[in-house]
CSV table of C-alpha atoms in Angstrom, one decimal:
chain,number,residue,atom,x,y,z
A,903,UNK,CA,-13.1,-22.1,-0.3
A,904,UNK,CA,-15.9,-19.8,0.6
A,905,UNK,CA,-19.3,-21.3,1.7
A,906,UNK,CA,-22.1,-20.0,-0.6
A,907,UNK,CA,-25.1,-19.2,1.9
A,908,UNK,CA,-27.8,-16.6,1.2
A,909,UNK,CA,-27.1,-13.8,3.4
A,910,UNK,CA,-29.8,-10.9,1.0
A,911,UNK,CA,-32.9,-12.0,2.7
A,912,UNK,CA,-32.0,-12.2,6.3
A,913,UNK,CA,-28.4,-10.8,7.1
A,914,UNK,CA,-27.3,-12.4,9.7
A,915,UNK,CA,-26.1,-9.9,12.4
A,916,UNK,CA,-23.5,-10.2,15.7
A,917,UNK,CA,-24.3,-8.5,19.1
A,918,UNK,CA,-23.8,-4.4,18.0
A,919,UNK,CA,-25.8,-1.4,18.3
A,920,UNK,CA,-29.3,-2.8,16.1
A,921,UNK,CA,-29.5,-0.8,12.5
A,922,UNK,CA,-32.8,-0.5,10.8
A,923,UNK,CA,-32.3,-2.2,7.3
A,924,UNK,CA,-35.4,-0.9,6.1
A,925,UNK,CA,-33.9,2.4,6.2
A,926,UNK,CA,-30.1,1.5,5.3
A,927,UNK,CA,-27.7,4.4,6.4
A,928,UNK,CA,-30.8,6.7,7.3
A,929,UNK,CA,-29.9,7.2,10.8
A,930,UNK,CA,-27.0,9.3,11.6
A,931,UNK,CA,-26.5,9.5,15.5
A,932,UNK,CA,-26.3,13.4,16.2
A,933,UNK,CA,-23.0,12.8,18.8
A,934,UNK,CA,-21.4,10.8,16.4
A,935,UNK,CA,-18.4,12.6,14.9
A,936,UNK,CA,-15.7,11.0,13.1
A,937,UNK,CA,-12.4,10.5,14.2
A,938,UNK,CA,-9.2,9.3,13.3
A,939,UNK,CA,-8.9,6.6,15.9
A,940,UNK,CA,-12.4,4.6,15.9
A,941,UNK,CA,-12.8,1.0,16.6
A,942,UNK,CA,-12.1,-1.6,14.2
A,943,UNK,CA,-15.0,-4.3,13.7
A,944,UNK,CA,-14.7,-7.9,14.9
A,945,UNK,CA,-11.6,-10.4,13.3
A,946,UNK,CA,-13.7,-13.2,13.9
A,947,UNK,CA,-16.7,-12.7,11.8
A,948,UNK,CA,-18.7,-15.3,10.0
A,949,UNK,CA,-20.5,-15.1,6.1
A,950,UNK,CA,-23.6,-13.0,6.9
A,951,UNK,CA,-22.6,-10.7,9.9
A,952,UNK,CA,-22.9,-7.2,9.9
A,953,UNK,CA,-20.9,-4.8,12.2
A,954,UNK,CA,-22.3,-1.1,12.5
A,955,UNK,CA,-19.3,1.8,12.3
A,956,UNK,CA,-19.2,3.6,15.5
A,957,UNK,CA,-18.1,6.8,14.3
A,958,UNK,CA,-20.4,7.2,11.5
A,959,UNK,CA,-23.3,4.9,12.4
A,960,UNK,CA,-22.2,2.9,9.0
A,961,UNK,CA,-23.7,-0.9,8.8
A,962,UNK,CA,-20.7,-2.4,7.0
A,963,UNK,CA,-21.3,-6.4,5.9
A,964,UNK,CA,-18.4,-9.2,6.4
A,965,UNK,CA,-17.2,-10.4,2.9
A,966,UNK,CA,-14.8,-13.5,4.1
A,967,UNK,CA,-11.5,-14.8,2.4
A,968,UNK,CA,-11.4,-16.8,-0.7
A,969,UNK,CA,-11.3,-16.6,-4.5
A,970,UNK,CA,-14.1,-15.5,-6.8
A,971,UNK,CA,-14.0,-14.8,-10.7
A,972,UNK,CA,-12.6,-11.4,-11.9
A,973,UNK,CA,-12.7,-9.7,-14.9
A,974,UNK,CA,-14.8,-10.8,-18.3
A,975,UNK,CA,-13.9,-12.2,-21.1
A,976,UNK,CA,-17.0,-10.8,-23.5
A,977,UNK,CA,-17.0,-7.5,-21.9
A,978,UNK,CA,-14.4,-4.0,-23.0
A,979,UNK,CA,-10.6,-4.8,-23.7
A,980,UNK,CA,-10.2,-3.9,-19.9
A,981,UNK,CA,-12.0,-6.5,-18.4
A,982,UNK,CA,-10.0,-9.3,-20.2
A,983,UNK,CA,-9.0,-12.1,-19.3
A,984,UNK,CA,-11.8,-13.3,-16.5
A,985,UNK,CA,-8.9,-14.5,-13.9
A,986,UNK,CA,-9.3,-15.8,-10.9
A,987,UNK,CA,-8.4,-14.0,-7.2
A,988,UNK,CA,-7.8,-14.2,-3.9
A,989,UNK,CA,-8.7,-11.9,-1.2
A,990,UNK,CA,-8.3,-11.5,2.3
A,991,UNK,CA,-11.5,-10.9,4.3
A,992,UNK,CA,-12.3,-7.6,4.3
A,993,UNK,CA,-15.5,-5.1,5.4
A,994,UNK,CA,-17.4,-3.3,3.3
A,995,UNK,CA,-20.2,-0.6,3.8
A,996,UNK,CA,-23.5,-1.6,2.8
A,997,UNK,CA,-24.0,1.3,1.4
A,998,UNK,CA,-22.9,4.1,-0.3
A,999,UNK,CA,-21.5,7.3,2.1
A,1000,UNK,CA,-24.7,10.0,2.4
A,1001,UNK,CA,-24.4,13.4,2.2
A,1002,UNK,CA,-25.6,13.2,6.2
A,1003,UNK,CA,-23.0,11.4,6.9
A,1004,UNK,CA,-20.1,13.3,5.3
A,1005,UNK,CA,-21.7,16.8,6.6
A,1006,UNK,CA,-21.3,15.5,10.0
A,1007,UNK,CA,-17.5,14.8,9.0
A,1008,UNK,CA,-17.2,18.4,7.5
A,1009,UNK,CA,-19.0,20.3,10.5
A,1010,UNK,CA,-16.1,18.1,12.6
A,1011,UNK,CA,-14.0,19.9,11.1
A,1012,UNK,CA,-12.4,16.6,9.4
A,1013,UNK,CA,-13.2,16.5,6.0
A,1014,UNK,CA,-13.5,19.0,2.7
A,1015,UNK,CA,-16.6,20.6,1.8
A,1016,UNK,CA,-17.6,20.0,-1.8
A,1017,UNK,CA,-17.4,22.5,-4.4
A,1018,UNK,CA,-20.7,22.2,-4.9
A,1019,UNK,CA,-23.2,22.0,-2.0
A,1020,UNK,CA,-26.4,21.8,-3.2
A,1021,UNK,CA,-26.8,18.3,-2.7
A,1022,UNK,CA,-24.9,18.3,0.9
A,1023,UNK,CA,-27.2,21.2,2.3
A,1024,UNK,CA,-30.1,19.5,1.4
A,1025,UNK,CA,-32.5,17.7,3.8
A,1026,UNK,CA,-34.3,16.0,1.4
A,1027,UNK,CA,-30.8,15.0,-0.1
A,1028,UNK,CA,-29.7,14.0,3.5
A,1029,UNK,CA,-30.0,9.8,2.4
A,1030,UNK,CA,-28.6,10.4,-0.9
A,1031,UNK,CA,-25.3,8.9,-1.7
A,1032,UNK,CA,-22.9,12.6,-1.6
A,1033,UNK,CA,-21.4,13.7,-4.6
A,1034,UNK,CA,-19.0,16.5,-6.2
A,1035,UNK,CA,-16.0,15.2,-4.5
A,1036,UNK,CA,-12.8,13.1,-5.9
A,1037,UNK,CA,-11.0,10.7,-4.8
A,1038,UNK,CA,-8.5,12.6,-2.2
A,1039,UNK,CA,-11.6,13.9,-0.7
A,1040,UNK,CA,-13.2,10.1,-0.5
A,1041,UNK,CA,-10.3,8.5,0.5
A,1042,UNK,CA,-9.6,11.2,3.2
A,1043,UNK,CA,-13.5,10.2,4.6
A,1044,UNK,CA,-12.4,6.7,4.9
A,1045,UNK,CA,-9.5,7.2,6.9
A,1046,UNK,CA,-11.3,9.3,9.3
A,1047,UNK,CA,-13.3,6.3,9.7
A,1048,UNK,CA,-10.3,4.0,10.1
A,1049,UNK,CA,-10.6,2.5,6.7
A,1050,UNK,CA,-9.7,2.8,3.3
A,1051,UNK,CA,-11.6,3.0,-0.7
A,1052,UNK,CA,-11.8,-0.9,-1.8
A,1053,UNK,CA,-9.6,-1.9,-4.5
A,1054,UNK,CA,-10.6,-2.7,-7.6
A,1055,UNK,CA,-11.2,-6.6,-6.7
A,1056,UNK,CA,-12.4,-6.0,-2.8
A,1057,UNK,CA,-15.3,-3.7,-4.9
A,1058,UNK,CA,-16.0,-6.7,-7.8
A,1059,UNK,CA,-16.1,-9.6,-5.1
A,1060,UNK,CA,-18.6,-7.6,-2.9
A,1061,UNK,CA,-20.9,-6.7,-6.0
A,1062,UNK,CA,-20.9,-9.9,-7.6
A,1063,UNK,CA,-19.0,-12.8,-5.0
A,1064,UNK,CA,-17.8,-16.3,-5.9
A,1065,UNK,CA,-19.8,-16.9,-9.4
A,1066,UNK,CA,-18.9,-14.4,-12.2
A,1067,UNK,CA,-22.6,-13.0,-12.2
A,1068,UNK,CA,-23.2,-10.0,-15.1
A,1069,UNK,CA,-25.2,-8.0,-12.2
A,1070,UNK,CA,-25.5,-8.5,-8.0
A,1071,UNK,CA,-28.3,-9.9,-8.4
A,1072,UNK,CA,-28.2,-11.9,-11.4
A,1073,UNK,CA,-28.2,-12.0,-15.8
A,1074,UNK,CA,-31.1,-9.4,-16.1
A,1075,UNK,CA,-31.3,-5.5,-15.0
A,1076,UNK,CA,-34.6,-3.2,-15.4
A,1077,UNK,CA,-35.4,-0.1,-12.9
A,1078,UNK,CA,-37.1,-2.2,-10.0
A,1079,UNK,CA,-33.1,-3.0,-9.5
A,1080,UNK,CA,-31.3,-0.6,-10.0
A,1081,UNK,CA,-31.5,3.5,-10.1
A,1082,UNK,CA,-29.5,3.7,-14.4
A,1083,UNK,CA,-30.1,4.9,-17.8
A,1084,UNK,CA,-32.3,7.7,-16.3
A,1085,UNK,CA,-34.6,5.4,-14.9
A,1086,UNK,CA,-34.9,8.3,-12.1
A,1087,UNK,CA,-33.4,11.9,-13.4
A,1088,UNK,CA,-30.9,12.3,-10.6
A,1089,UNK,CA,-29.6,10.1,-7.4
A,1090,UNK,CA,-31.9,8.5,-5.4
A,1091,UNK,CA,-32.1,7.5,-1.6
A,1092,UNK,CA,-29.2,4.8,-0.9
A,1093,UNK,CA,-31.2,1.7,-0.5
A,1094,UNK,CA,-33.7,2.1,-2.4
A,1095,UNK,CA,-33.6,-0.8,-4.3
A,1096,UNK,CA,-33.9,-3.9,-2.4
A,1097,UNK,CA,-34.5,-6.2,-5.1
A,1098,UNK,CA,-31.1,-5.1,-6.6
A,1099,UNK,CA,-28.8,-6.0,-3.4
A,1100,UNK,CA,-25.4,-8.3,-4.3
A,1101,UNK,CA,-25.2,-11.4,-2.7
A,1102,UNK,CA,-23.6,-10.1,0.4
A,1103,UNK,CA,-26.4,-7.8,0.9
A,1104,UNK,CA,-25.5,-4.6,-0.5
A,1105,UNK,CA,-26.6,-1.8,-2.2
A,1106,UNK,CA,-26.4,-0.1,-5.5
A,1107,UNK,CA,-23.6,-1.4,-6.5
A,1108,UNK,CA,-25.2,-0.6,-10.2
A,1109,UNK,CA,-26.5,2.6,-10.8
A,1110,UNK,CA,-27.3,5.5,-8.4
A,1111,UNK,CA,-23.5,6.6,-8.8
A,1112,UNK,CA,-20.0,5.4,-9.5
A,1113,UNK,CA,-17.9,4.6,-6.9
A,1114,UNK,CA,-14.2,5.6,-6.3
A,1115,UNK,CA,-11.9,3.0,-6.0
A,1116,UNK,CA,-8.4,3.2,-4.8
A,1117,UNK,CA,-6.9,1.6,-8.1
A,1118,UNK,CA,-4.8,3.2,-10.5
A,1119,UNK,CA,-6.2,2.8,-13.8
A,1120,UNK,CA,-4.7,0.5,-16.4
A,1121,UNK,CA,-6.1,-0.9,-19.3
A,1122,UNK,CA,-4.1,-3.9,-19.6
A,1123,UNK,CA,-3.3,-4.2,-16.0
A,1124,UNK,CA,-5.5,-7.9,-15.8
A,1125,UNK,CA,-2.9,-9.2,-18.1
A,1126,UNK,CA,-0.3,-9.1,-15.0
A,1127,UNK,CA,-2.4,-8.8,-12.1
A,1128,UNK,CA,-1.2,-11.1,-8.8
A,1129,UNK,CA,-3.3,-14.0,-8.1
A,1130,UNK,CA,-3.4,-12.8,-4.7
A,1131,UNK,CA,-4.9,-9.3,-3.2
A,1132,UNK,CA,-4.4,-7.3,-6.6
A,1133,UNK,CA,-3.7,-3.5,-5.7
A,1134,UNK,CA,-3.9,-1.8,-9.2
A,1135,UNK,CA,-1.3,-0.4,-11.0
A,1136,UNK,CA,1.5,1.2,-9.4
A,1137,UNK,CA,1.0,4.4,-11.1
A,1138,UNK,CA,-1.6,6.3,-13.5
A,1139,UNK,CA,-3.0,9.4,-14.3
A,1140,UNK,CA,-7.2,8.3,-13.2
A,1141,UNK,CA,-8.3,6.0,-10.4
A,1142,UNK,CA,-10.5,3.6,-11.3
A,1143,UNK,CA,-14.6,3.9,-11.3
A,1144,UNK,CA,-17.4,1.0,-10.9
A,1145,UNK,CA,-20.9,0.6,-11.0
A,1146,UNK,CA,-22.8,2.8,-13.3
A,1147,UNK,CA,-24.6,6.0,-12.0
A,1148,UNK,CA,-28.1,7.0,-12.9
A,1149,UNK,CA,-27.2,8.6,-16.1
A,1150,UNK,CA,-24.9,5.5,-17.8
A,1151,UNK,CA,-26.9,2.4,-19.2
A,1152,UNK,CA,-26.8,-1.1,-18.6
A,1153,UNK,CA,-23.8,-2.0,-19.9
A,1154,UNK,CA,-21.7,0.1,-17.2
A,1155,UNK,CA,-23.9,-1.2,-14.3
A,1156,UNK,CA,-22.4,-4.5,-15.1
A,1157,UNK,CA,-19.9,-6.2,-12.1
A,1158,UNK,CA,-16.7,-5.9,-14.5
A,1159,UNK,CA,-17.2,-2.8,-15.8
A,1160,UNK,CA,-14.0,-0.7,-15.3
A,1161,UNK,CA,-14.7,3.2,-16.0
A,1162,UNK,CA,-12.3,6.3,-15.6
A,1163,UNK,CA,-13.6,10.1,-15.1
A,1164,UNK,CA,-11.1,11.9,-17.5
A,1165,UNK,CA,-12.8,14.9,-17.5
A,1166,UNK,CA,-11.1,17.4,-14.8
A,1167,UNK,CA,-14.9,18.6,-13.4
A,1168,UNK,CA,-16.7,16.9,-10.3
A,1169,UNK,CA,-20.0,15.6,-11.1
A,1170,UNK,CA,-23.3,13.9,-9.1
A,1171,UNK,CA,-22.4,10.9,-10.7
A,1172,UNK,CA,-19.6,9.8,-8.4
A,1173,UNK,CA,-19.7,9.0,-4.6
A,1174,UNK,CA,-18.0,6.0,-2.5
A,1175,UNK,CA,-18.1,3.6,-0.1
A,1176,UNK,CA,-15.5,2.5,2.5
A,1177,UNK,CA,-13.9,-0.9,4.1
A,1178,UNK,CA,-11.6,-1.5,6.5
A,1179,UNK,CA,-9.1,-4.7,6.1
A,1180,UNK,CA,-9.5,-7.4,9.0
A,1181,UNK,CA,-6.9,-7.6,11.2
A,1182,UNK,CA,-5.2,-10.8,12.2
């Protein structure tokens, strides 16, 4: 059973390179460039330690084994029934991936260019989350960086951990929490919103913009899902989408809220974060 501690005010941290959390995943370290073989962060980790990603400059936070509540059972068909799950402890990145960050990964040479670039060339973009890719093109980033897009349940535990809260940070959402319903016009700085971290300390995980997930999509896939490190479906036609972006209202931003993209255009609604599995 997981300890409950409160890690948003003070993260606790282990002996790495120091991060500036006022200015989560501002810095990118101009000789970084990511590779396919990068370190892999500490298997011994405690609730509350943070590990920063050498090849990116990423601060990713711990999220330890254990079972927390999935799913809702007032919320769309697809959410039903709340179950409970078990996880292995995992890594997640505080943040969602900027369009610094992944530039550095396309001038390597290592990942695709967007379609569109407006955002990605930039500067005053640089700390937004990057958008106009899909999923190959997210999970390809992560696998430079020796992880992988959460699943469906990795994503849900880190936004909302052991207590089936409707938000990370609680029963109530306006715009000091989170960047929805066009409470800013566009993406905003990832970060921003400090009032709005989950309880693992991260970031917009409502609003600013959905987040890939490496789930196949299935409406009724809760129905059969394992008790145990739930993968998705085994096949589909979308991957699965969470949190809300700035355009989609409250009821997306929710922790449950499953969402698909069906429409075959890229968008600045979508971006992605990355974790790497602990290894035993």
């Amino acid at each position: 059973v997981e300890i409950i501690a409160d890690v948003t005010a003070a993260p606790a941290t282990i002996p790495v390179t120091p991060v500036d959390l006022d200015q989560p995943g501002a810095t990118v370290p101009p000789d970084v460039i990511p590779t396919e073989n990068s370190n892999q962060p500490p298997s011994d980790a405690q609730l509350g330690d943070t590990w920063t990603r050498p090849t990116d400059g990423m601060l990713m936070a711990y999220i330890p084994a254990g079972e927390f509540e999935m799913g809702s059972d007032v919320g769309e068909n697809n959410e039903r029934p709340a179950h409970s799950v078990y996880l292995d402890a995992y890594w997640i990145d505080q943040t969602e991936v900027t369009n610094a960050t992944y530039l550095a990964c396309v001038e390597a040479g290592n990942c695709p260019p967007p379609p569109e670039r407006t955002y990605l060339d930039d500067p005053t973009y640089a700390n937004h989350p990057v958008v106009y890719l899909d999923w190959d093109a997210a999970q390809n980033y992560c696998q430079q960086m020796s992880g992988r897009l959460p699943t469906e349940a990795e994503w849900e535990k880190a936004a909302r951990r052991t207590d089936g809260r409707t938000y990370p940070w609680g029963e109530e959402i306006d715009c000091d929490k989170a960047n929805y319903g066009r409470c800013v016009d566009d993406t905003t700085p990832v970060g921003s919103y400090e009032a709005g971290r989950s309880p693992y300390g991260l970031f917009d995980m409502a609003g600013n913009v959905w987040e890939w997930t490496a789930d196949w999509y299935s409406v009724h896939y809760y129905e059969t899902s394992p008790a145990a490190n739930p993968t998705g479906a085994e096949s589909g036609l979308f991957r699965t989408l969470r949190g809300g972006s700035w355009l989609t209202g409250d009821w997306n931003a929710r922790t449950s809220d499953r969402y698909v993209d069906d429409v075959p255009i890229l968008r600045n609604q979508i971006g992605f974060r990355c974790v790497i599995s602990v290894e035993e």
